[in-house]
Coordinates of C-alpha atoms in Angstrom, one line a residue:
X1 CA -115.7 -23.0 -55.1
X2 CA -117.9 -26.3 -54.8
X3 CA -119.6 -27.9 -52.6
X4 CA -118.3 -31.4 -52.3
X5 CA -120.8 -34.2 -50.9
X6 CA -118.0 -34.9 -48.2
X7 CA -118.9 -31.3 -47.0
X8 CA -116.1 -29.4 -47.9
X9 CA -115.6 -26.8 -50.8
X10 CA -113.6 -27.5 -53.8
X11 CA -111.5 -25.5 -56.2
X12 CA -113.6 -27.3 -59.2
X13 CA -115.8 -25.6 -61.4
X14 CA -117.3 -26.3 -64.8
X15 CA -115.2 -24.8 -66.9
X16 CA -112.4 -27.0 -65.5
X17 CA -113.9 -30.2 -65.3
X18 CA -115.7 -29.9 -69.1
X19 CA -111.7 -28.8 -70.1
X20 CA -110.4 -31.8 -68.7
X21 CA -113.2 -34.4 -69.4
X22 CA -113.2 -32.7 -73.4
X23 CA -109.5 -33.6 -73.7
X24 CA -109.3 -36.9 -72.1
X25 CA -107.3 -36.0 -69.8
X26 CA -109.3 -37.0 -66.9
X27 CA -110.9 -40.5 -67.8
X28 CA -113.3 -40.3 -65.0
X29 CA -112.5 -44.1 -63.6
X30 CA -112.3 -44.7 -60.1
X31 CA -110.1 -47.0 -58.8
X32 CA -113.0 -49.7 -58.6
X33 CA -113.6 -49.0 -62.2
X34 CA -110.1 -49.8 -62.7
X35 CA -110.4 -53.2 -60.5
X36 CA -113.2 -54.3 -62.7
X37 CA -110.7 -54.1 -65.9
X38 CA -108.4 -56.0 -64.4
X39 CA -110.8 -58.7 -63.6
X40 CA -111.9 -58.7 -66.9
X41 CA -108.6 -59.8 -68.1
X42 CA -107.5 -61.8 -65.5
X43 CA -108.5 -62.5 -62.0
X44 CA -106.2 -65.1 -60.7
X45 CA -103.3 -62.3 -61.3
X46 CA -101.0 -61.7 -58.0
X47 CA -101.2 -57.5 -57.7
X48 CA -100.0 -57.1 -53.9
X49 CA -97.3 -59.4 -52.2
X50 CA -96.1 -58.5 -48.5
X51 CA -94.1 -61.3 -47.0
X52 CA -96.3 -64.6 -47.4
X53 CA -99.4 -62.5 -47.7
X54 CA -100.5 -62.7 -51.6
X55 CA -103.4 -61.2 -52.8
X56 CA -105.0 -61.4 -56.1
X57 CA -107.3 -59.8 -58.4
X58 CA -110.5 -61.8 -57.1
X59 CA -109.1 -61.4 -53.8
X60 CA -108.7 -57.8 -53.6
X61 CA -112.3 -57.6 -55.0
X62 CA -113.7 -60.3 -52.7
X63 CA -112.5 -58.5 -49.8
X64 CA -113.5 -55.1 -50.8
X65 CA -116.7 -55.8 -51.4
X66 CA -116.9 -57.7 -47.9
X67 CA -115.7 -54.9 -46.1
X68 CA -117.7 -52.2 -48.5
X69 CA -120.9 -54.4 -47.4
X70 CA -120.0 -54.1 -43.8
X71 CA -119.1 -50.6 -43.6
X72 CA -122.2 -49.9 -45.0
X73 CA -124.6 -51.6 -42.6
X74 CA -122.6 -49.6 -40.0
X75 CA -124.0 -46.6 -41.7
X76 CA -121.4 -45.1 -43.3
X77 CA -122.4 -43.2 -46.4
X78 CA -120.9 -41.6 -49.5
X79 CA -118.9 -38.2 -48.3
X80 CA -118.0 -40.0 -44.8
X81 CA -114.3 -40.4 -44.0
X82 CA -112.1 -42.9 -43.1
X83 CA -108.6 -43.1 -41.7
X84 CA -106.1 -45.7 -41.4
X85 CA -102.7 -45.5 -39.4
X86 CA -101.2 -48.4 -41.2
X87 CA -97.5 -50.1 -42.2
X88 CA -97.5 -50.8 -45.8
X89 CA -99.8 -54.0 -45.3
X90 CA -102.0 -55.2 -48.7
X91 CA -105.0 -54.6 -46.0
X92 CA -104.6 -51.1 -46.9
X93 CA -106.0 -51.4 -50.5
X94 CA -108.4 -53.3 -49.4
X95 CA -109.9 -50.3 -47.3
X96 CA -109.4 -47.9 -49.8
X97 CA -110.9 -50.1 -52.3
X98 CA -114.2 -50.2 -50.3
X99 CA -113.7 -46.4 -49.5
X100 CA -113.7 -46.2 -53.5
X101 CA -116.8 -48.2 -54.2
X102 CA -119.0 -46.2 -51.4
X103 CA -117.8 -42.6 -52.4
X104 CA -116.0 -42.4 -49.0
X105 CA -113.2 -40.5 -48.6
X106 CA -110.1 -42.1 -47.7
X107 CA -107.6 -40.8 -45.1
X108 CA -104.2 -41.9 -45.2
X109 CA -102.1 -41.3 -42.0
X110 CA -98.5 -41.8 -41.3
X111 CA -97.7 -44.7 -38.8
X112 CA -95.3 -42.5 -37.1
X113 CA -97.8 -39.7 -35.6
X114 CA -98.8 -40.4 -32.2
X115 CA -101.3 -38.4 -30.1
X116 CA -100.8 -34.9 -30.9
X117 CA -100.8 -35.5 -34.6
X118 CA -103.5 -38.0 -35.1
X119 CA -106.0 -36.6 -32.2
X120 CA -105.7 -33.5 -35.0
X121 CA -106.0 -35.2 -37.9
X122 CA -108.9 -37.1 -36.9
X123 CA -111.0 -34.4 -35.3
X124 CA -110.2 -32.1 -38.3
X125 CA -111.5 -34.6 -40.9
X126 CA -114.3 -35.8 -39.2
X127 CA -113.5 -39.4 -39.0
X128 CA -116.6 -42.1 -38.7
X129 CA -114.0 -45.0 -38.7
X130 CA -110.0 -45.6 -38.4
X131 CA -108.2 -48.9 -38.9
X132 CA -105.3 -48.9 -37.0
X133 CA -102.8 -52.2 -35.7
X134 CA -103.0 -53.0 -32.0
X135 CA -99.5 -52.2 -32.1
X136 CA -96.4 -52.1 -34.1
X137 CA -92.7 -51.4 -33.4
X138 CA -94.1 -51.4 -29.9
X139 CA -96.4 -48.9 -29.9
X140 CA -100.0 -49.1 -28.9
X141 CA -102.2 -47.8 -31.3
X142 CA -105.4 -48.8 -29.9
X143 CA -104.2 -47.4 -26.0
X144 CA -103.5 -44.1 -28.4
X145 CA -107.2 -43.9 -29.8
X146 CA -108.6 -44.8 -26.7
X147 CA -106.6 -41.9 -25.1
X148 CA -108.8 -39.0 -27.1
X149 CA -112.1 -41.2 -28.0
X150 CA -114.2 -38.6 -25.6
X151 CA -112.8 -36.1 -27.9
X152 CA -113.5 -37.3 -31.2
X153 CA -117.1 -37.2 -31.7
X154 CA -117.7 -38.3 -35.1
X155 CA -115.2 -41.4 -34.8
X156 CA -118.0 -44.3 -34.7
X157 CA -116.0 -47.6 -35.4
X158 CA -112.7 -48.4 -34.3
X159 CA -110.9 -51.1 -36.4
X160 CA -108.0 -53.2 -35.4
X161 CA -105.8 -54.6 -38.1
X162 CA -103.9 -57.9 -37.4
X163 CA -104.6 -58.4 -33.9
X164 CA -107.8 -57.4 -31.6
X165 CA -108.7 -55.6 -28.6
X166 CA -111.4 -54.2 -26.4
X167 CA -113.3 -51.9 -27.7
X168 CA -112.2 -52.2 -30.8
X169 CA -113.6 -54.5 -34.0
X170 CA -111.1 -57.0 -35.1
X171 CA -110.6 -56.9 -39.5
X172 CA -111.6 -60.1 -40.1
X173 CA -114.6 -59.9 -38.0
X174 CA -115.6 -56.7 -40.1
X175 CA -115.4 -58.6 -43.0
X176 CA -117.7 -61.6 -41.9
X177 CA -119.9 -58.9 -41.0
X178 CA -120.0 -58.1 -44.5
X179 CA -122.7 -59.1 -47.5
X180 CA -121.9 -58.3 -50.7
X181 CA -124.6 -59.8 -52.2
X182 CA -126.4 -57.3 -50.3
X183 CA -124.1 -54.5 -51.3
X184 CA -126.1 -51.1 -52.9
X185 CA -123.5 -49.5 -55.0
X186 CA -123.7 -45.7 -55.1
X187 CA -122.7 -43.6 -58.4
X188 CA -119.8 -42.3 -57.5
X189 CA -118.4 -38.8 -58.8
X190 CA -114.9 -39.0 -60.6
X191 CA -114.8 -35.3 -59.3
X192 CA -115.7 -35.4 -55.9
X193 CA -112.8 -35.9 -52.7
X194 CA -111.5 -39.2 -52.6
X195 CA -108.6 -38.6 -50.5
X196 CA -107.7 -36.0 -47.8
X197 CA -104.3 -36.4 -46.6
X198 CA -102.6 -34.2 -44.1
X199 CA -99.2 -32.6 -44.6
X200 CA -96.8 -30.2 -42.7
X201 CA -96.5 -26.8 -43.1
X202 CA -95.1 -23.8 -41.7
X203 CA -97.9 -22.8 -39.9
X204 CA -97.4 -25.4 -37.2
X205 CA -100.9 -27.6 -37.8
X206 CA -100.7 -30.3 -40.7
X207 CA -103.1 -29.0 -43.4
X208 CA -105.6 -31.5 -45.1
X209 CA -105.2 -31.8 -48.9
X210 CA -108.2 -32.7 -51.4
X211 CA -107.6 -35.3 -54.1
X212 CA -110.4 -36.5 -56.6
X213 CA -110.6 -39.9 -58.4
X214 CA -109.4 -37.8 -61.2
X215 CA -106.6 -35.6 -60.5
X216 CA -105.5 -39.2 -58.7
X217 CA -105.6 -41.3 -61.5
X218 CA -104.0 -38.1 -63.9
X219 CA -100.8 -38.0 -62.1
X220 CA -100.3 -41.9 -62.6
X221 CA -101.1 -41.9 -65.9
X222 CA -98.8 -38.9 -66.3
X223 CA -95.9 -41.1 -65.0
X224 CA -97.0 -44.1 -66.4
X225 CA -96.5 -42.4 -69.6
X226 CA -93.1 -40.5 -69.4
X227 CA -91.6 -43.8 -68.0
X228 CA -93.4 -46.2 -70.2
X229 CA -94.6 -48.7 -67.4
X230 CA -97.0 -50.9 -68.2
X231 CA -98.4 -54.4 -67.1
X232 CA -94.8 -56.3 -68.0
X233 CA -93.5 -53.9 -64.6
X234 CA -93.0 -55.1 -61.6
X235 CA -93.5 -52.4 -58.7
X236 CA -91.8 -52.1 -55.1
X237 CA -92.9 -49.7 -52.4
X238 CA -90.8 -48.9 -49.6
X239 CA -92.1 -46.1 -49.1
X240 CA -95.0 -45.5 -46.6
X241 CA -98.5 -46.3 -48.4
X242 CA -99.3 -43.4 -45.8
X243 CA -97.5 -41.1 -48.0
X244 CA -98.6 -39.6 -50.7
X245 CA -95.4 -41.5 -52.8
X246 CA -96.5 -45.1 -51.1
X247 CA -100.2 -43.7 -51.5
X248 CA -99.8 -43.1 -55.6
X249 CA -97.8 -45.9 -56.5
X250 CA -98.2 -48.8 -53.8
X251 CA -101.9 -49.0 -53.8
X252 CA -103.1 -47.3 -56.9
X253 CA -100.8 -47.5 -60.0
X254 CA -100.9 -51.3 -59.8
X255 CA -104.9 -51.0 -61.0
X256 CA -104.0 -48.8 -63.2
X257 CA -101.0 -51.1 -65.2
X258 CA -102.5 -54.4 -64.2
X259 CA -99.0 -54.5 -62.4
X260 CA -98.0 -56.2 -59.4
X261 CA -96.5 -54.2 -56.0
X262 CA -94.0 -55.8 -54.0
X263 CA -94.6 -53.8 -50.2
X264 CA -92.3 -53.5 -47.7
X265 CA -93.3 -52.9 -44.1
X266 CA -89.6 -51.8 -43.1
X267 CA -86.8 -50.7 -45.4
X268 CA -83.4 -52.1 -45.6
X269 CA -81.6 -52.1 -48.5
X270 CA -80.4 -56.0 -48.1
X271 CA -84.2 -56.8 -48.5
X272 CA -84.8 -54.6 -51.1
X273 CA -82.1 -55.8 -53.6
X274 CA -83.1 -59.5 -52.7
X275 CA -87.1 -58.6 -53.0
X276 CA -85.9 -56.8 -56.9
X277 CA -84.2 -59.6 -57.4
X278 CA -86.6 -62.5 -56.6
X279 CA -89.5 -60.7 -58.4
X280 CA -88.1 -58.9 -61.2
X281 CA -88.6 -55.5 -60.3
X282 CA -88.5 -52.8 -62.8
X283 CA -89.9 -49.7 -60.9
X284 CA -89.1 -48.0 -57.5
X285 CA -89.7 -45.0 -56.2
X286 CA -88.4 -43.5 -52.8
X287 CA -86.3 -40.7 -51.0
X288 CA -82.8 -39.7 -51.9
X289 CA -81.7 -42.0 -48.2
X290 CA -83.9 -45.2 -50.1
X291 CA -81.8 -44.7 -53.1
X292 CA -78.5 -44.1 -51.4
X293 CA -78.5 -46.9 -49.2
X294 CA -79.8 -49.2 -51.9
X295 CA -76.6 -48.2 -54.4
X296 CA -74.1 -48.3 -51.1
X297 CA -75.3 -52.2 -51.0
X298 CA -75.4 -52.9 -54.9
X299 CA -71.8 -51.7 -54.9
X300 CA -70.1 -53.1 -51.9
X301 CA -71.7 -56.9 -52.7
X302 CA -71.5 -56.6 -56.6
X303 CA -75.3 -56.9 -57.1
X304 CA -76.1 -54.6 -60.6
X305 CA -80.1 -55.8 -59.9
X306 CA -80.4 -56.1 -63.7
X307 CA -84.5 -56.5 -63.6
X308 CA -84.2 -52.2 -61.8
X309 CA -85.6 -49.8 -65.0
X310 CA -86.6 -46.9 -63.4
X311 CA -85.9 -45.4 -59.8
X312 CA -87.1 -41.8 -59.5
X313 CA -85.8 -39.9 -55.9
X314 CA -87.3 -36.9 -54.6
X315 CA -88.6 -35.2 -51.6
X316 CA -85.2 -34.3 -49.9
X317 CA -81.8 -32.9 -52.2
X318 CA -80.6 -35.3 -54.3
X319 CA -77.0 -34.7 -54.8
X320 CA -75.8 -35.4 -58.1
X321 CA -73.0 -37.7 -57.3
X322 CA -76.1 -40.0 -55.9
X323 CA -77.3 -40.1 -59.1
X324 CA -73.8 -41.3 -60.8
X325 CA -73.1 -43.5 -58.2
X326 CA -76.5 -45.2 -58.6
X327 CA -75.8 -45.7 -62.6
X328 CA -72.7 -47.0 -61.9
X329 CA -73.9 -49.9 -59.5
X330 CA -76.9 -50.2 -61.6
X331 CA -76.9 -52.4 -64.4
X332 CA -79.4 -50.6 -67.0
X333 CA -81.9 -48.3 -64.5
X334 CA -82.4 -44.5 -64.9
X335 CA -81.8 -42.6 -61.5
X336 CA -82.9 -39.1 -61.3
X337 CA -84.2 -36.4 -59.4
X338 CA -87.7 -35.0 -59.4
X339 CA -89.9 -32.6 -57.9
X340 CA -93.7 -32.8 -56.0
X341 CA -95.4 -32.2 -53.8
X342 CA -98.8 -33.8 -51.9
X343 CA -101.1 -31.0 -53.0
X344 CA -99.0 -31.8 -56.4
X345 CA -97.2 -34.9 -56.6
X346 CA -95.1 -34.7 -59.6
X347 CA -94.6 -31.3 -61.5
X348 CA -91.4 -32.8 -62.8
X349 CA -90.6 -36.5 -63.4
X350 CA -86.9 -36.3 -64.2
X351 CA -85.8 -38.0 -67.2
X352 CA -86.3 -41.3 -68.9
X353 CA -83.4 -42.3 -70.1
X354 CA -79.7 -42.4 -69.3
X355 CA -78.4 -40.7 -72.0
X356 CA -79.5 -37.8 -70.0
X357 CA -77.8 -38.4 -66.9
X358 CA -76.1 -35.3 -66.2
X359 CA -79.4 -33.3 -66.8
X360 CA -81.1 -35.8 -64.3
X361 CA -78.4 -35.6 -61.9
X362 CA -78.2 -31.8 -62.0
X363 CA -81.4 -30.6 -62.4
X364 CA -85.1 -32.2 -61.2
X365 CA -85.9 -33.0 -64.4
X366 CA -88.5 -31.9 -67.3
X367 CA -92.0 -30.7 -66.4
X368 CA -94.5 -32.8 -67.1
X369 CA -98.2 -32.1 -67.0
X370 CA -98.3 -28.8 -65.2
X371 CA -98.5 -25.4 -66.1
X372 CA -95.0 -23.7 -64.2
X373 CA -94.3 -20.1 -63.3
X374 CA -91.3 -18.6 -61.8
X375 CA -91.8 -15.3 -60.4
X376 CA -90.1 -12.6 -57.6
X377 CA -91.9 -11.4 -54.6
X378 CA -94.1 -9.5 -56.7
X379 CA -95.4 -12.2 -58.4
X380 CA -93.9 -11.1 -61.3
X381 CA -92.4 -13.5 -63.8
X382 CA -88.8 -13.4 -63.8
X383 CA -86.7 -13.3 -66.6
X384 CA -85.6 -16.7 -68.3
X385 CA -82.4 -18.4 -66.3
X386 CA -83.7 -16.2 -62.7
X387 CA -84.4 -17.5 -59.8
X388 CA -88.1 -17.1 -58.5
X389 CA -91.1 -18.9 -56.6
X390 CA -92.7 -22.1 -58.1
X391 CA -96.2 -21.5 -59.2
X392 CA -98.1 -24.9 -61.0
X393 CA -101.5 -25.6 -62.1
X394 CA -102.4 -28.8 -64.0
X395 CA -105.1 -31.5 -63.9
X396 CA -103.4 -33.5 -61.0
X397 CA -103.3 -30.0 -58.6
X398 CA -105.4 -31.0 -55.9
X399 CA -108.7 -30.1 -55.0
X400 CA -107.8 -27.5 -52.7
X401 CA -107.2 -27.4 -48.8
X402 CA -109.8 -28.7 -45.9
X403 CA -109.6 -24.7 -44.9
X404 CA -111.0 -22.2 -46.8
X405 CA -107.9 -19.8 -44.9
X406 CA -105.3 -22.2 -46.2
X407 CA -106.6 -22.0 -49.8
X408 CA -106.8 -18.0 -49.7
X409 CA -103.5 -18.3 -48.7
X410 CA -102.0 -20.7 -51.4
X411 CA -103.7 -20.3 -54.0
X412 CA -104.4 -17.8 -57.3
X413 CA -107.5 -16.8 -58.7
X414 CA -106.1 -18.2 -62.1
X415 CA -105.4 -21.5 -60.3
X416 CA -102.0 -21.6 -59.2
X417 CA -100.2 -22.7 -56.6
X418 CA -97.9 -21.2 -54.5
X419 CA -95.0 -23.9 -53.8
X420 CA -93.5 -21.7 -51.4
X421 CA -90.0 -23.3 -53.2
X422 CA -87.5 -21.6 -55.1
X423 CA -86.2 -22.7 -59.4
X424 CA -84.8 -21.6 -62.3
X425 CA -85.7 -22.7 -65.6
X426 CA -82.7 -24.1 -67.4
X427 CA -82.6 -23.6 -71.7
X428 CA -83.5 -27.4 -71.8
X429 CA -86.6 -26.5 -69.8
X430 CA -85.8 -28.2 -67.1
X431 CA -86.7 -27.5 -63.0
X432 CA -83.7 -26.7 -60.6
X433 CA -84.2 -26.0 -57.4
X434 CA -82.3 -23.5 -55.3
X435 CA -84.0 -23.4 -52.1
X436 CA -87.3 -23.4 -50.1
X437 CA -89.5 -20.2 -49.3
X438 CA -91.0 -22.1 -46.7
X439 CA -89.1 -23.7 -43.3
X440 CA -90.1 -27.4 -43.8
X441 CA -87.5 -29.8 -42.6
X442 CA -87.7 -32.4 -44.9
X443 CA -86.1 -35.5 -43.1
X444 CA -85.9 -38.7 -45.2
X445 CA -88.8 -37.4 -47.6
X446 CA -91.0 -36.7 -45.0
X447 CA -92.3 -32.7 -43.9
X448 CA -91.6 -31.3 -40.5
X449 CA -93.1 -28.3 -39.6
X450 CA -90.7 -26.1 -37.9
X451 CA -93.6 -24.2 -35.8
X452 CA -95.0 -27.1 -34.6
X453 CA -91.5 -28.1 -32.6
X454 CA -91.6 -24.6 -31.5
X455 CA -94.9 -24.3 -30.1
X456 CA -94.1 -27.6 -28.4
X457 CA -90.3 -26.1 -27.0
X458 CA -92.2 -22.9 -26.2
X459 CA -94.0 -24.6 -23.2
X460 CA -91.1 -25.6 -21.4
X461 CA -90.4 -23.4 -18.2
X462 CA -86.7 -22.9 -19.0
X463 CA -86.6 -21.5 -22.8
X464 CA -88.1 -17.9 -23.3
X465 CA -87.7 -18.7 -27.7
X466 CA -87.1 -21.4 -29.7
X467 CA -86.5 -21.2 -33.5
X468 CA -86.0 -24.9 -35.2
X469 CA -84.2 -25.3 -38.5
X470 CA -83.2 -27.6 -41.0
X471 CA -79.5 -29.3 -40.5
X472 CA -77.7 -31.6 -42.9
X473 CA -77.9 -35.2 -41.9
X474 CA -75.7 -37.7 -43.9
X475 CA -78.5 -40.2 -44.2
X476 CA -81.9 -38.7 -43.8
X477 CA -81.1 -35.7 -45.6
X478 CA -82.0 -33.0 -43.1
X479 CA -83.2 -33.0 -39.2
X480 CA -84.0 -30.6 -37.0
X481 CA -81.4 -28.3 -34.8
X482 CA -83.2 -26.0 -32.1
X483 CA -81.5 -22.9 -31.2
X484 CA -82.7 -21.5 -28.1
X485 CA -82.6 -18.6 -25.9
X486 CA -82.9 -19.5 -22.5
X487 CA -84.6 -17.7 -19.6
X488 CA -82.5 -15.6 -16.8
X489 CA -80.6 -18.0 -15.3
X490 CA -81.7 -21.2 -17.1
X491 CA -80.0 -24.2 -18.2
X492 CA -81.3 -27.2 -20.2
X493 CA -79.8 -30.3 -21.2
X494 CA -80.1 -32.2 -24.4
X495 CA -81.6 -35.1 -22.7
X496 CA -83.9 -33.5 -20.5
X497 CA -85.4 -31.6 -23.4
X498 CA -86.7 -34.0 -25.3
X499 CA -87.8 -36.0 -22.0
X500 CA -90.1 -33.2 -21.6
X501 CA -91.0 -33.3 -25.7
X502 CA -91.7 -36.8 -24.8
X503 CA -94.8 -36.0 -22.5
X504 CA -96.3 -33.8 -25.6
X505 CA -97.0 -36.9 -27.8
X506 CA -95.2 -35.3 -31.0
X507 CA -93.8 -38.3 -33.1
X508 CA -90.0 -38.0 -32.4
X509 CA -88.9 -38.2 -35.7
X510 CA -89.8 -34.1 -35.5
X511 CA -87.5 -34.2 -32.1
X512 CA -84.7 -31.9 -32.8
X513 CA -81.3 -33.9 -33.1
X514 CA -79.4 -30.9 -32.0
X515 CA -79.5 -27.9 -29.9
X516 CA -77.9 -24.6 -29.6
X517 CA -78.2 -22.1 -26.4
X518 CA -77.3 -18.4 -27.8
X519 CA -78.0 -14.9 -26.7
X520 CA -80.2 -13.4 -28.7
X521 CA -81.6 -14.1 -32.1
X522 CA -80.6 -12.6 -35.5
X523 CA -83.3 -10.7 -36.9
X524 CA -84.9 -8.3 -39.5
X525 CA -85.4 -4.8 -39.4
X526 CA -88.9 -5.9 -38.8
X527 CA -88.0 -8.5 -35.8
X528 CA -88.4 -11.7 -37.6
X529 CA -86.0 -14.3 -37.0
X530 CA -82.9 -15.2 -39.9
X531 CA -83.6 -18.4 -40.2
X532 CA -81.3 -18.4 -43.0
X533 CA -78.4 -17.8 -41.1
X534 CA -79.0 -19.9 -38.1
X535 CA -79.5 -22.6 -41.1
X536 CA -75.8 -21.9 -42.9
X537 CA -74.3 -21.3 -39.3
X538 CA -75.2 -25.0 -38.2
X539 CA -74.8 -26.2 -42.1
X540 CA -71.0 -24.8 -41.2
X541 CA -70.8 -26.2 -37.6
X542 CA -71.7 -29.8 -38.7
X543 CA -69.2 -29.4 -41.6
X544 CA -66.7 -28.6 -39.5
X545 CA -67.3 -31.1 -37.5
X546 CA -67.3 -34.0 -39.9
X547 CA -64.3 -32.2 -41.6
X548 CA -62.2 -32.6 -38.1
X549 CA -63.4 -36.8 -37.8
X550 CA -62.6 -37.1 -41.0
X551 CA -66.3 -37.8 -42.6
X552 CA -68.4 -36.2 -44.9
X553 CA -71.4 -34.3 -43.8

């Protein structure tokens, strides 16, 4: 392990970094190395568009600097972090462009966490300063911070994005603060933490995950490669810049094809086939619902979007049929499935081309920069065609884990990483996946931890145990279902159980959608709770019940 200038320890050591330098692999650019080759070739290039906002080259850099200048005579220095809670707005390159040219670490949080998750998140990482808008989709974001201030004692500066408030410095007073004649430009390590960016897991609390410049900028170029993008693409991000998907491709890959981003602060497929339309989009990447909802339109309103190349879908099941669909209503783009994760975001990228559709439809694809191991319980490798755990190493596997206990537990000696999910490997040496070790609800793309709705449902007077489980949803994939044993003599209502969840602020997209008062749970011979068959029994419940109306589930 390493000691990081941000404080915490690192998986790198020198043998890995000399590997990876020696072979090229990792070009050690950061992102504001990247800006600067853009400028070279031309400034006056559009690379962010959000409604009427446009930003260029200059721009980006103008304001970057600006706000780099400013954060800097508020003290900040290389290591610190910062955090915004932010819609897909071109203000967010911005901040991580000045995060980027002062060696901060940037902290990306999802706009729909609310007190419980971000009080975490922010106390966990240390935060010196967190943009955040005054409110959106009529929620108050500054009343939020406010709320836990006394509890956060590193947070410093409190920044409000499009719109001000007490307490709180406006954006484009930060920048007017800023000089950047006056700017002192650190040397910034390719190698140290640039982002930490929290994501579910089993365990109930979100765990932070370590990227560097480098195993950043090796997973884009990975992609960028297998999909041969370059700076004649045109990108749209629907997906939350929050995330690592948004993250990746919204805000870095357009530095790194001289490439403009189309964003989109709300998805709806109407807008996206007019927004792929208007600006020639050639490259989209987003959750199986993003993709389904997008080929429901293209086919009911005869719109093939003939500019689409390439739309990649992942981080939910992708049924096959979605993938045929798509290349049907499509007139020449390549749907397929693929397989990440935040800590890796792309050990497979699918397939780039349509003459493999059935292998892109069926399968996540071919694996692409990562070292992959199947293997039983043992950790044994299984044979060839066998079903096993995912284990990856490669140059984009993060950093590591903010804990030192969540990195014991994740993580070999050798490297590898324990994905927690269940493959084979077909004979074309391609990924499948057959099922998750781990409990996450994935809902629309985005992790639920199972145990942190529990812990929540465990505090309510009437239930004596709670286990929450993933149940089919027709558009987002999955959502929770909570089946519950109730105390002597208890009853609880639907509506009066997620009032109470309501007074824990937990975002309610983990709310479960569903609940089901039973007896006693299932259980192993050594007491822990089937969640496998609570999962098939409400997979065959909602079947059933769709069956009966008619639909399908």
């Amino acid at each position: 392990m390493r000691q990081d200038v941000s404080g915490w320890k690192t998986r790198l050591t020198d043998e890995l970094i000399a590997e990876n330098t020696a072979s090229g692999i990792w070009r050690n650019l950061t992102l504001a190395d990247q800006l600067a080759e853009v400028l070279a070739q031309n400034p006056e290039k559009v690379l962010f568009v959000e409604d009427a906002h446009r930003l260029t080259a200059a721009e980006i850099d103008r304001q970057a600097r600006a706000l780099a200048s400013a954060l800097q005579k508020r003290g900040l220095e290389t290591g610190d972090v910062v955090s915004f809670e932010l819609p897909n707005w071109p203000e967010t390159v911005v901040i991580d462009l000045a995060c980027t040219m002062l060696g901060l670490v940037c902290n990306p949080i999802i706009p729909i966490y609310r007190d419980a998750e971000v009080s975490y998140i922010l106390r966990d990482a240390g935060t010196k300063a967190v943009f955040i808008p005054t409110s959106f989709r009529n929620f108050d974001y500054a009343e939020m911070i406010a709320r836990h201030r006394e509890n956060l004692p590193d947070l410093e500066h409190v920044i409000t994005v499009r719109g001000e408030t007490e307490g709180a410095t406006g954006f484009e007073a930060l920048l007017a603060e800023g000089d950047p004649e006056s700017l002192r430009l650190p040397d910034v390590d390719p190698n140290a933490v640039k982002l930490i960016m929290y994501t579910s897991g089993t365990t109930g609390r979100p765990k932070g995950v370590l990227h560097s410049h480098n195993t950043i900028d090796t997973e884009i170029q990975a992609i960028s490669k297998f999909l041969s993008l370059g700076a004649s693409d045109v990108i749209l991000m629907p997906s939350p810049v929050s995330h690592i998907t948004g993250y990746l491709y919204g805000i870095q890959m357009p530095f790194t094809l001289n490439a403009p981003a189309v964003f989109m602060e709300t998805w709806n497929a109407v807008g996206a086939a007019d927004l792929i339309d208007e600006y020639g989009v050639t490259f989209t990447i987003a959750a199986t619902v993003f993709l389904q909802e997008l080929t429901d339109f293209a086919e009911n309103n005869a719109r093939s979007l003939p500019s689409l190349r390439y739309f990649p879908s992942g981080g939910a099941p992708v049924p096959p049929e979605v993938i045929y669909s798509a290349h049907k209503a499509f007139a020449q783009c390549v749907c397929s499935r693929v397989y990440g994760s935040t800590e890796a975001p792309t050990v497979t990228l699918g397939v780039n081309s349509r003459d493999e559709e059935q292998l892109g439809a069926t399968t996540e694809g071919y694996i692409v920069g990562h070292e992959v191991r199947i293997v039983d319980p043992e950790g044994r490798d299984v044979a060839a065609g066998e079903e096993g755990e995912i284990l990856s190493r490669g140059p984009e596997m993060c950093l590591g884990y903010a804990s030192d206990e969540h990195n014991a537990e994740a993580f070999e000696d050798d490297g590898f990483f324990h994905t927690g999910d269940l493959a084979t490997i077909t004979a074309d040496g391609a990924m499948v996946i057959t099922g998750r070790a781990k409990d996450l609800i994935i809902r629309g793309g985005e992790n639920i931890s199972p145990r942190e709705v529990e812990d929540a449902l465990h505090e309510h007077p009437a239930i004596h145990e709670a286990a929450v489980v993933a149940m089919p949803h027709p558009r987002m994939g999955e959502t929770g279902c909570a089946y519950l044993v109730l105390n002597e003599g208890a009853e609880l209502a639907f509506d009066d159980l997620i009032a109470f969840l309501g007074e824990t602020g937990m975002a309610k997209q983990k709310y479960p959608e569903r609940i089901e008062i039973i007896e006693a749970f299932p259980r192993t011979a050594a007491g822990k709770i089937r969640k496998n068959l609570l999962r098939d029994e409400i997979a065959g419940k909602v079947a059933k019940e769709a069956a009966d109306k008619g639909a399908t589930p």
